[in-house]
Short mmCIF file of C-alpha atoms in Angstrom, two decimals:
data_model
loop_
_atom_site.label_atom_id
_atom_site.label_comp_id
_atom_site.label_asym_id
_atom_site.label_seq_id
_atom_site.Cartn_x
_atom_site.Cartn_y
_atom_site.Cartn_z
CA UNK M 17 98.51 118.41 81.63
CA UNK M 18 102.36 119.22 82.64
CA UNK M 19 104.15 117.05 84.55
CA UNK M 20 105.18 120.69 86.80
CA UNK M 21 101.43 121.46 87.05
CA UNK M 22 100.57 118.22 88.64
CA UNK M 23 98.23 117.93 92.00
CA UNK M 24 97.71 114.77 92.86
CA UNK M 25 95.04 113.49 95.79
CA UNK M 26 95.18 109.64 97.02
CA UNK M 27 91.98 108.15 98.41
CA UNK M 28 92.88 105.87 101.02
CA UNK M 29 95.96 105.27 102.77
CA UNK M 30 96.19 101.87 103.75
CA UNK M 31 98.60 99.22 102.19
CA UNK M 32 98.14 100.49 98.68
CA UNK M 33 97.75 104.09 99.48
CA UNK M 34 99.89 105.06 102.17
CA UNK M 35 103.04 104.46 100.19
CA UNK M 36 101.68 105.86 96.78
CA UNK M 37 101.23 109.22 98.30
CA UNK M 38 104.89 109.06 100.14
CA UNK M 39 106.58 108.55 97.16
CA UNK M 40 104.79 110.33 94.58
CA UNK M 41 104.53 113.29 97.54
CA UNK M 42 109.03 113.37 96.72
CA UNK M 43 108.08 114.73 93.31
CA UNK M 44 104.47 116.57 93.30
CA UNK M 45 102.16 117.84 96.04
CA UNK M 46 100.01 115.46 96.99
CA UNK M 47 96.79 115.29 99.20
CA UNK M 48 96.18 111.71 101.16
CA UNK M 49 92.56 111.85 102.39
CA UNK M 50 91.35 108.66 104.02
CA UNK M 51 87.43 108.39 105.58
CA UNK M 52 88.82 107.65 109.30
CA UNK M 53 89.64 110.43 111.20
CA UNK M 54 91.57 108.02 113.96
CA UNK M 55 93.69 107.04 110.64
CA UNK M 56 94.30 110.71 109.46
CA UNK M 57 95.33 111.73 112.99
CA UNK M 58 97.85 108.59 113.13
CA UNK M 59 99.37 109.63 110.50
CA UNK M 60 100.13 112.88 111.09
CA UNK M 61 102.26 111.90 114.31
CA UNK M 62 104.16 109.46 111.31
CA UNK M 63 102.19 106.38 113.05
CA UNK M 64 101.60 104.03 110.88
CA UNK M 65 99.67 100.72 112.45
CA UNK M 66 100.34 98.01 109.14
CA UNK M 67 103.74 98.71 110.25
CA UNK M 68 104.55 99.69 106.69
CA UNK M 69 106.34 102.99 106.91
CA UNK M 70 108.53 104.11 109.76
CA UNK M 71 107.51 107.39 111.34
CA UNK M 72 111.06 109.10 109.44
CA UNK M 73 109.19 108.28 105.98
CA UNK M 74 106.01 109.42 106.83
CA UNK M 75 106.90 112.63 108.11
CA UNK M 76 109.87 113.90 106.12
CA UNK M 77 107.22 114.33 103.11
CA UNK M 78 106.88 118.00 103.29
CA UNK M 79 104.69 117.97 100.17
CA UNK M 80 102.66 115.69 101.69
CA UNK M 81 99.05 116.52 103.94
CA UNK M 82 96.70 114.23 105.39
CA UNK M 83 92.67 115.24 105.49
CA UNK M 84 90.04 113.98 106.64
CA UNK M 85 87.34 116.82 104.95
CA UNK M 86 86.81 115.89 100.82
CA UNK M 87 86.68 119.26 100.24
CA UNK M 88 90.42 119.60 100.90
CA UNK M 89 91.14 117.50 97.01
CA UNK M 90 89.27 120.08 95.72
CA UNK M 91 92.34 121.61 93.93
CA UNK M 92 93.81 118.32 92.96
CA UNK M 93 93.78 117.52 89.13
CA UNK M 94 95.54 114.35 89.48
CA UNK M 95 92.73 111.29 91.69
CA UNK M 96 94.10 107.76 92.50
CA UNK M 97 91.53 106.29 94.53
CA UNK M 98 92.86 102.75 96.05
CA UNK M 99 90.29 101.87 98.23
CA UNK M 100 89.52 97.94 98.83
CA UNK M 101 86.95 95.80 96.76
CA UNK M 102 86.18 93.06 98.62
CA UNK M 103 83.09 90.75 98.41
CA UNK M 104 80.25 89.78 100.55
CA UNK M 105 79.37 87.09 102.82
CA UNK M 106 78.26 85.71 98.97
CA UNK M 107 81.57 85.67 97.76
CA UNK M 108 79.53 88.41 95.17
CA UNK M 109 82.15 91.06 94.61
CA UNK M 110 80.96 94.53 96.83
CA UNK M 111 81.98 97.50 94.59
CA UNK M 112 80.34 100.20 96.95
CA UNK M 113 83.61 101.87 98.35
CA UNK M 114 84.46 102.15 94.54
CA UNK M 115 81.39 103.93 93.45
CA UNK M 116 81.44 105.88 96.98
CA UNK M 117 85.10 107.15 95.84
CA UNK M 118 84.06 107.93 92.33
CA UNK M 119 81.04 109.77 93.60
CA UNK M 120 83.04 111.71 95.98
CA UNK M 121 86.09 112.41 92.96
CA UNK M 122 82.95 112.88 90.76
CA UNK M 123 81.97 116.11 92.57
CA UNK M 124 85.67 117.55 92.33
CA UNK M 125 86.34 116.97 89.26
CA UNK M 126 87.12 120.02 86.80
CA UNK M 127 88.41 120.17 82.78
CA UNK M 128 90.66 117.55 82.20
CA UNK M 129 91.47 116.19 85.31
CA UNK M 130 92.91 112.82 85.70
CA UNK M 131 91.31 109.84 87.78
CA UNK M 132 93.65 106.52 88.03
CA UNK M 133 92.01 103.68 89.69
CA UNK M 134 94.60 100.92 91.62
CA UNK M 135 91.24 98.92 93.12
CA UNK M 136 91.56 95.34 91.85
CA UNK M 137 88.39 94.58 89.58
CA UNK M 138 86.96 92.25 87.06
CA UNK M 139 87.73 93.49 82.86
CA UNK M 140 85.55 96.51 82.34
CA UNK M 141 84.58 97.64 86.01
CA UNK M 142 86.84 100.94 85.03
CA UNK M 143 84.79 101.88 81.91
CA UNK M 144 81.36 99.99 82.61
CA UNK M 145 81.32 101.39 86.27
CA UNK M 146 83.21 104.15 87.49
CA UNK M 147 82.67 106.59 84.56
CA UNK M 148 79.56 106.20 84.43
CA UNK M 149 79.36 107.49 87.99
CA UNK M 150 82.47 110.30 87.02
CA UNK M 151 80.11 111.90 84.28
CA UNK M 152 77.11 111.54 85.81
CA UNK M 153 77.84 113.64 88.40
CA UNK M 154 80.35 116.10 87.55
CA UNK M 155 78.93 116.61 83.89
CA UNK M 156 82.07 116.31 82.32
CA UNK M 157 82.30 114.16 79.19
CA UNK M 158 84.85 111.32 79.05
CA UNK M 159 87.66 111.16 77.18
CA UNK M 160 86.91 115.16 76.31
CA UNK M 161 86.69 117.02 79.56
CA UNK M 162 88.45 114.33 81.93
CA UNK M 163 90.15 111.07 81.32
CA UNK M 164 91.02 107.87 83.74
CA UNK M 165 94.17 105.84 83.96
CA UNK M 166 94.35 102.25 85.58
CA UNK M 167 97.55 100.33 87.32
CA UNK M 168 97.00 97.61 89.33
CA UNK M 169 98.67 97.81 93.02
CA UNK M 170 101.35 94.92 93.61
CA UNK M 171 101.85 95.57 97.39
CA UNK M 172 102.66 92.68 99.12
CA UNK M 173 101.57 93.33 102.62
CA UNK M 174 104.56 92.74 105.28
CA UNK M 175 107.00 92.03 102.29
CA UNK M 176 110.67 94.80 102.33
CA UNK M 177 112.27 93.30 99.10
CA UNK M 178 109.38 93.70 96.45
CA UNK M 179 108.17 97.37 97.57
CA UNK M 180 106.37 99.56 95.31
CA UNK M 181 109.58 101.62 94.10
CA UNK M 182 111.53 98.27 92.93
CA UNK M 183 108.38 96.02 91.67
CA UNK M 184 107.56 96.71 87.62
CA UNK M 185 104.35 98.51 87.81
CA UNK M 186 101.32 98.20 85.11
CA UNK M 187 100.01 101.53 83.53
CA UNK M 188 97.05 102.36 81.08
CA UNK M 189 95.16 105.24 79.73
CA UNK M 190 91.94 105.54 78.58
CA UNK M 191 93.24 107.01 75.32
CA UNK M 192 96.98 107.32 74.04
CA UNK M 193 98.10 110.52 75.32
CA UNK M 194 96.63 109.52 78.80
CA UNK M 195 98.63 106.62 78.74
CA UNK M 196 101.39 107.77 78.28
CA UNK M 197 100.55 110.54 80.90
CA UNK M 198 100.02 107.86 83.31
CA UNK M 199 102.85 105.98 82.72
CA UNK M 200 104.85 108.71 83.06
CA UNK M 201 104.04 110.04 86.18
CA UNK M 202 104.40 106.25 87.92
CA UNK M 203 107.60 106.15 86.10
CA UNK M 204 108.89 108.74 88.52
CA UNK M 205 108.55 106.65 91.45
CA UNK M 206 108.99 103.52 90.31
CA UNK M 207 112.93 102.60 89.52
CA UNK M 208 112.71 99.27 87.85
CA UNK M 209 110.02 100.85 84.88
CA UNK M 210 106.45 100.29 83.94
CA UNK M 211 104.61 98.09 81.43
CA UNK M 212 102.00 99.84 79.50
CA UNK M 213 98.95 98.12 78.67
CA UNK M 214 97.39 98.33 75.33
CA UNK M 215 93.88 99.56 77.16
CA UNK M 216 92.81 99.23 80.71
CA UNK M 217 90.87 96.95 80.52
CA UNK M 218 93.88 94.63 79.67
CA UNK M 219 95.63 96.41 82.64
CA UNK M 220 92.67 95.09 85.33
CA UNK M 221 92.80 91.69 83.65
CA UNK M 222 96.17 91.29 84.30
CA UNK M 223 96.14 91.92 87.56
CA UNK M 224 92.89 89.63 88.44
CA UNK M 225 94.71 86.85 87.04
CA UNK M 226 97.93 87.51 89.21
CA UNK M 227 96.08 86.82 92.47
CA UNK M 228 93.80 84.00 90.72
CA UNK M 229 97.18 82.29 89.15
CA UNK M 230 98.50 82.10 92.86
CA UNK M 231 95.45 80.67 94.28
CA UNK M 232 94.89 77.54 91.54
CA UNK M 233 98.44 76.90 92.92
CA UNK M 234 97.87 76.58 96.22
CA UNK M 235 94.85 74.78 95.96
CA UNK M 236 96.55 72.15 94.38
CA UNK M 237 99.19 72.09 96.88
CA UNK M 238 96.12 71.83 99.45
CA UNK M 239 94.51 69.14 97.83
CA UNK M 240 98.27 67.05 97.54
CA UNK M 241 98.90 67.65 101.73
CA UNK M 242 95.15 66.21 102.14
CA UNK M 243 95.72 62.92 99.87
CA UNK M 244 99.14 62.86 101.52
CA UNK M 245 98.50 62.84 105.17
CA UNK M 246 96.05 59.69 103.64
CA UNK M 247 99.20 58.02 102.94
CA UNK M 248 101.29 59.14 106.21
CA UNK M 249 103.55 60.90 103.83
CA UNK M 250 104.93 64.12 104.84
CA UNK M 251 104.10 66.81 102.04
CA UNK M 252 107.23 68.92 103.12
CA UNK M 253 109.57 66.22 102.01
CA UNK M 254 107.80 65.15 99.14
CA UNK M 255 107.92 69.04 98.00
CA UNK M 256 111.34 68.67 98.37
CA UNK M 257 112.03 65.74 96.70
CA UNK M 258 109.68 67.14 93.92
CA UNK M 259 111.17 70.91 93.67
CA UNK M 260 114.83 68.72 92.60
CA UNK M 261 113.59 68.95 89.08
CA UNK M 262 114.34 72.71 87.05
CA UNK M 263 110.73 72.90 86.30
CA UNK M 264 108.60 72.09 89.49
CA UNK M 265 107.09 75.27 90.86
CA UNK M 266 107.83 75.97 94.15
CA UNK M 267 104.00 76.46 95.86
CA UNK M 268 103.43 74.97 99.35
CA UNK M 269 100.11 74.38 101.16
CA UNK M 270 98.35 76.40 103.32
CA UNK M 271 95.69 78.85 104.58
CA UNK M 272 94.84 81.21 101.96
CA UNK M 273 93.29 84.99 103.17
CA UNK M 274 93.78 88.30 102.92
CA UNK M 275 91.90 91.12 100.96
CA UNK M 276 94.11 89.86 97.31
CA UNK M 277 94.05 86.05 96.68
CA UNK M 278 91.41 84.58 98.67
CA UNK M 279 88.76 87.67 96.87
CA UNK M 280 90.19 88.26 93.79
CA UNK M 281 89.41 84.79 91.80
CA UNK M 282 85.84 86.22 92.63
CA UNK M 283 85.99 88.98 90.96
CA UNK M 284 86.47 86.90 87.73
CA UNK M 285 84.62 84.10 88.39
CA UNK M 286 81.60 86.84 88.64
CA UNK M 287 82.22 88.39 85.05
CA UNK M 288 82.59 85.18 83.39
CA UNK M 289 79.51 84.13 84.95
CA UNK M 290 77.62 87.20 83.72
CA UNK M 291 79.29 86.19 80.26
CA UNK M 292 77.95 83.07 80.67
CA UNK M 293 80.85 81.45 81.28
CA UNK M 294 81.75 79.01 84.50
CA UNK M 295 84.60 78.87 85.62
CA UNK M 296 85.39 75.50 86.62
CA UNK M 297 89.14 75.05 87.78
CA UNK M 298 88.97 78.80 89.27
CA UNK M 299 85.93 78.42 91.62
CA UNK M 300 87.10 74.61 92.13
CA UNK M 301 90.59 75.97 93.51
CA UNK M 302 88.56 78.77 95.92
CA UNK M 303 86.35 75.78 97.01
CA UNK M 304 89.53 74.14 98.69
CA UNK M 305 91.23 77.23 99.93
CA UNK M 306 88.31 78.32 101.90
CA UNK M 307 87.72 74.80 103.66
CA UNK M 308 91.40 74.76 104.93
CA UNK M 309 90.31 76.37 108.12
CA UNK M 310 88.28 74.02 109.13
CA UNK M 311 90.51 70.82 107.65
CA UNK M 312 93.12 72.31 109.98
CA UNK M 313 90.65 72.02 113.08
CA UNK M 314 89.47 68.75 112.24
CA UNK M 315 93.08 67.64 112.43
CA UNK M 316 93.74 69.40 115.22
CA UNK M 317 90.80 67.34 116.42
CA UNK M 318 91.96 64.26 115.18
CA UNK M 319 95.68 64.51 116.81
CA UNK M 320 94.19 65.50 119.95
CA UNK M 321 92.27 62.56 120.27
CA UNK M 322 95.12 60.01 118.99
CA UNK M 323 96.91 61.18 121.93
CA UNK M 324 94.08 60.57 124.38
CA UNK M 325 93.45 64.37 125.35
CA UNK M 326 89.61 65.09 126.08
CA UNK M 327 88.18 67.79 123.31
CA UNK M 328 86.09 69.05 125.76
CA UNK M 329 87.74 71.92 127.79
CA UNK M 330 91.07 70.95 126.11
CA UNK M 331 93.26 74.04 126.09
CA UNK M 332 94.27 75.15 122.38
CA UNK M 333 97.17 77.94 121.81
CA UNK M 334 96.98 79.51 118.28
CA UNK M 335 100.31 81.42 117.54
CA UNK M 336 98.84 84.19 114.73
CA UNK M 337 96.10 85.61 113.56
CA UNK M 338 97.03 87.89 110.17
CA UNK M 339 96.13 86.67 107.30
CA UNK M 340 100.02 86.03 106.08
CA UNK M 341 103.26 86.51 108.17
CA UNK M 342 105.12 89.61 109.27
CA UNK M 343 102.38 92.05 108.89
CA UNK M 344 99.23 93.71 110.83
CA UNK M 345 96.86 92.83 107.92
CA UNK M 346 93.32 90.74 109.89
CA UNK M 347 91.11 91.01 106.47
CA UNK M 348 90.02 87.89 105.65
CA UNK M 349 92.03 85.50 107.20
CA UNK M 350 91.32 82.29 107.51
CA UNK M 351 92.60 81.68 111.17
CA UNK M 352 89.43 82.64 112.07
CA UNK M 353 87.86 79.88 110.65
CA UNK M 354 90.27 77.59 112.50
CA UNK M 355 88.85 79.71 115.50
CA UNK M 356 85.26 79.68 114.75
CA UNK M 357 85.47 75.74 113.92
CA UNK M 358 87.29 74.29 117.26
CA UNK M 359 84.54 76.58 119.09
CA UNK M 360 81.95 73.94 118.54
CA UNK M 361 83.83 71.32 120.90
CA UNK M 362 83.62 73.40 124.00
CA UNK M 363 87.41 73.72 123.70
CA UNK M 364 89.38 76.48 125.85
CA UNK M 365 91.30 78.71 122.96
CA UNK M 366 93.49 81.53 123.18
CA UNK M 367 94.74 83.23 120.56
CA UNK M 368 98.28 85.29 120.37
CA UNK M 369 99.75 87.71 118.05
CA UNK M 370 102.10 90.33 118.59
CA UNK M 371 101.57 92.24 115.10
CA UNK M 372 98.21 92.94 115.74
CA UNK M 373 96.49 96.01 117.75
CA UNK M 374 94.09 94.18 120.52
CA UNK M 375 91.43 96.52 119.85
CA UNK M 376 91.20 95.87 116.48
CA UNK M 377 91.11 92.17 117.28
CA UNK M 378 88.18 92.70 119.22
CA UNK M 379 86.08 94.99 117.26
CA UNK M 380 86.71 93.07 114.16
CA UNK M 381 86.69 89.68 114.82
CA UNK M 382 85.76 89.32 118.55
CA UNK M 383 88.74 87.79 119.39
CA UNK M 384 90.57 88.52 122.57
CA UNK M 385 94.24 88.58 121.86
CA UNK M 386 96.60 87.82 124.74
CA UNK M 387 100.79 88.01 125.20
CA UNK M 388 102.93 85.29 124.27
CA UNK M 389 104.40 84.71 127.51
CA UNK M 390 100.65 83.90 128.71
CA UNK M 391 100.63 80.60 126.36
CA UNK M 392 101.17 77.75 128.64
CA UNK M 393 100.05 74.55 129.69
CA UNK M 394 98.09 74.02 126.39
CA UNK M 395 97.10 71.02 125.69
CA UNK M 396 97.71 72.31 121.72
CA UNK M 397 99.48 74.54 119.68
CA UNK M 398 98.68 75.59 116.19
CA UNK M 399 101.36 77.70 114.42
CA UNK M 400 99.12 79.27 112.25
CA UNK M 401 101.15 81.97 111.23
CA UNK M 402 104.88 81.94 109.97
CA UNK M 403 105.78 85.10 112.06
CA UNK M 404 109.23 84.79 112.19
CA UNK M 405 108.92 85.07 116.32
CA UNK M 406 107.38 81.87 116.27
CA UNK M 407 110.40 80.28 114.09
CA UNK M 408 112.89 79.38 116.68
CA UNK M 409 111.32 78.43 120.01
CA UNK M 410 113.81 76.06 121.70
CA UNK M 411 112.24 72.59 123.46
CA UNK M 412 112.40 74.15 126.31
CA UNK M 413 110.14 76.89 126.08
CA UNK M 414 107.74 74.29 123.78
CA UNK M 415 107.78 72.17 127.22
CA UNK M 416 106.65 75.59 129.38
CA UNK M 417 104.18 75.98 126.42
CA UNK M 418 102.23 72.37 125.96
CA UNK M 419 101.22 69.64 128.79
CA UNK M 420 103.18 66.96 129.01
CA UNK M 421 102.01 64.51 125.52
CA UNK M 422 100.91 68.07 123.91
CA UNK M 423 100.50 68.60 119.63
CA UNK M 424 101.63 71.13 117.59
CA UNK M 425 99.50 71.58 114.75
CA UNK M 426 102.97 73.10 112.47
CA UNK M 427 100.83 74.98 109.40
CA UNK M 428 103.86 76.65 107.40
CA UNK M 429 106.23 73.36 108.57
CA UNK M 430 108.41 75.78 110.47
CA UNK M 431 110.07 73.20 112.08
CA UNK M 432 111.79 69.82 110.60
CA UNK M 433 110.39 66.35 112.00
CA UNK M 434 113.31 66.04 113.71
CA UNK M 435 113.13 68.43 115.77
CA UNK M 436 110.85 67.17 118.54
CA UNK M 437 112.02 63.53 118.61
CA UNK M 438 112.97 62.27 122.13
CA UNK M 439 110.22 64.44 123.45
CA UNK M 440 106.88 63.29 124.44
CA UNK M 441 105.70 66.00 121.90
CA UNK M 442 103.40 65.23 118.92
CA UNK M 443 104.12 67.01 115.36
CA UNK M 444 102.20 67.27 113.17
CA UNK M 445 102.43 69.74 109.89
CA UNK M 446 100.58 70.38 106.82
#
């Protein structure tokens, strides 16, 4: 394949997708085909709604076209399907919107086509799953009549300094010449170079262990804020103290969602148990990351009463509901445990967030979102979120927000323990 011959199709446009086919769309032609029509009609008036792209990079693309119909990658020879992997209510990982993308690429595909998956798997999912499904279908034989590529997305969700053009990218082939294929198309759009694997399946374990690397972390940092608040010690300034020495790593506690780190340890965990394998310190980390929900409401719970305030019909503000601040992104996120928890004492919540579309809220969570100016006269306020909005509320508008003797339940430790002294207002922070 020439690089000048190149057609390339993207399946799915959300986080990962959305900006692959922008930038790769500044060098080739490129087809972004998504399965919701409300999403493919978005983005053709340059609306994005993760707040990723501005409307001036979506629609200066003029090799760029949004579909909605599969047939329209029909003359694409180039696939990159990024469409999520998540797991089930089993924490099993749930690979059908993989094998639904390779069957629908399967039925395109012609003579030595390209298919690069960006889905985060377990080692082998590429090989031992998807081509299966690629040749079954289209009759082609790997590695003869088509070939597949894998590089792990690195989107960070809400994050402007580590975008896809400026963050080192991984690349693999399924033979040598397709490596270097795929790592030279990526190359084109991504300034600060590529690492290519030695196979793929050394490209999907290195991205697995990214997300599970991050997650070990902050479970310990969990587990350190619980033993902590034990001793009434405050885990920021311990942190603090801790971080003075060159080698400390710099992880802090908190709630761990999303569609990458809280699901991606699974993915593992799942292989090595088919491999017979447990893994101990992985799934142990995951264990603690998913209770912090509900240690956060019990807390909550626990402050409330300290200061006297009657759990039943007490009125409970939650500032955020994303998954991680600064973006739209409501998969997985453990706020919703926090939710789903303080339910169970007949308490009076509402729930705020700016970054997030109300419908979406509703149809996907069932929670009813409401404006900020609306919190007031709670009796608590979790800052579940570090949106930066919620960063610098003055005392002031913290009075207009909580009763008089009101908690703030302070998640991310936004604000120092200073900050509220001389008030009647309780702090309290992971």
């Amino acid at each position: 394949m020439k690089e000048n011959n190149v057609k390339i199709s993207v399946i799915g446009l959300g986080y990962v997708g959305l900006p692959l086919a922008v930038e790769f769309s500044k060098y080739f032609p490129v087809i972004g085909y998504d399965l919701s029509s409300d999403r493919i009609e978005q983005l053709k008036k340059g609306f994005d709604k993760t707040k990723e792209l501005s409307k001036d990079e979506i629609t200066s693309c003029g090799n760029l076209h949004f579909v909605h119909d599969p047939e329209e990658i029909q003359d694409s020879n180039v696939y990159i399907i990024t469409v999520p992997t998540p797991v089930n209510i089993n924490n099993i990982p749930d690979l059908s919107p993989l094998k639904d993308a390779s069957l629908m690429v399967a039925s395109k595909l012609s003579n030595n086509d390209l298919v690069i998956y960006e889905s985060t798997v377990f080692p082998g999912a590429t090989q031992n799953i998807c081509v299966p499904i690629l040749e079954e279908l289209s009759g082609l034989k790997y590695n003869k009549e088509f070939f597949c590529g894998y590089s792990p997305e690195r989107i960070n969700p809400g994050d402007k300094n580590h975008s896809l053009s400026n963050t080192v990218k991984i690349t693999s082939g399924s033979n040598e010449k397709t490596a270097k294929l795929v790592d030279s198309l990526y190359n084109k759009i991504v300034r600060v170079g590529t690492h290519s694997a030695e196979s793929i399946e050394v490209a999907e374990a290195a991205k697995v262990i990214e997300n599970v690397q991050r997650d070990v972390n902050i479970a310990l940092m969990n587990e350190l804020s619980m033993i902590f608040n034990k001793l009434d010690l405050d885990t920021e300034e311990v942190l603090k103290a801790a971080g003075t020495k060159w080698n400390f790593l710099p992880f802090k506690p908190g709630l761990v969602g999303g569609h990458c780190i809280g699901v991606d340890p699974y993915y593992l965990t799942y292989r090595a148990i088919e491999l017979g394998h447990h893994a101990e310190i992985i799934l142990a980390g995951r264990k603690i990351n998913d209770q912090m929900g509900t240690y956060i409401a019990e807390q909550t719970v626990a402050q409330l009463t300290r200061q006297g305030i009657n759990l039943i019909d007490a009125k409970i503000g939650i500032l955020g509901l994303t998954f991680k601040e600064n973006c739209s992104d409501i998969r997985n996120t453990k706020v919703l445990s926090i939710i789903n928890h303080l339910k169970q004492y007949k308490c009076k919540i509402c729930v705020t967030d700016d970054w997030v579309d109300k419908k979406d809220a509703k149809e996907e969570l069932n929670v009813n979102l409401i404006e900020l100016n609306a919190v007031r006269k709670c009796d608590v306020i979790i800052v579940a979120v570090a949106h930066d909005i919620f960063s610098n509320f003055s005392i002031n508008q913290w009075k207009m927000m909580l009763n008089k003797d009101g908690v703030i339940i302070d998640v991310k430790s936004f604000y120092n323990r200073d900050t509220f002294k001389g008030t009647n207002i309780k702090h309290w922070r992971l």
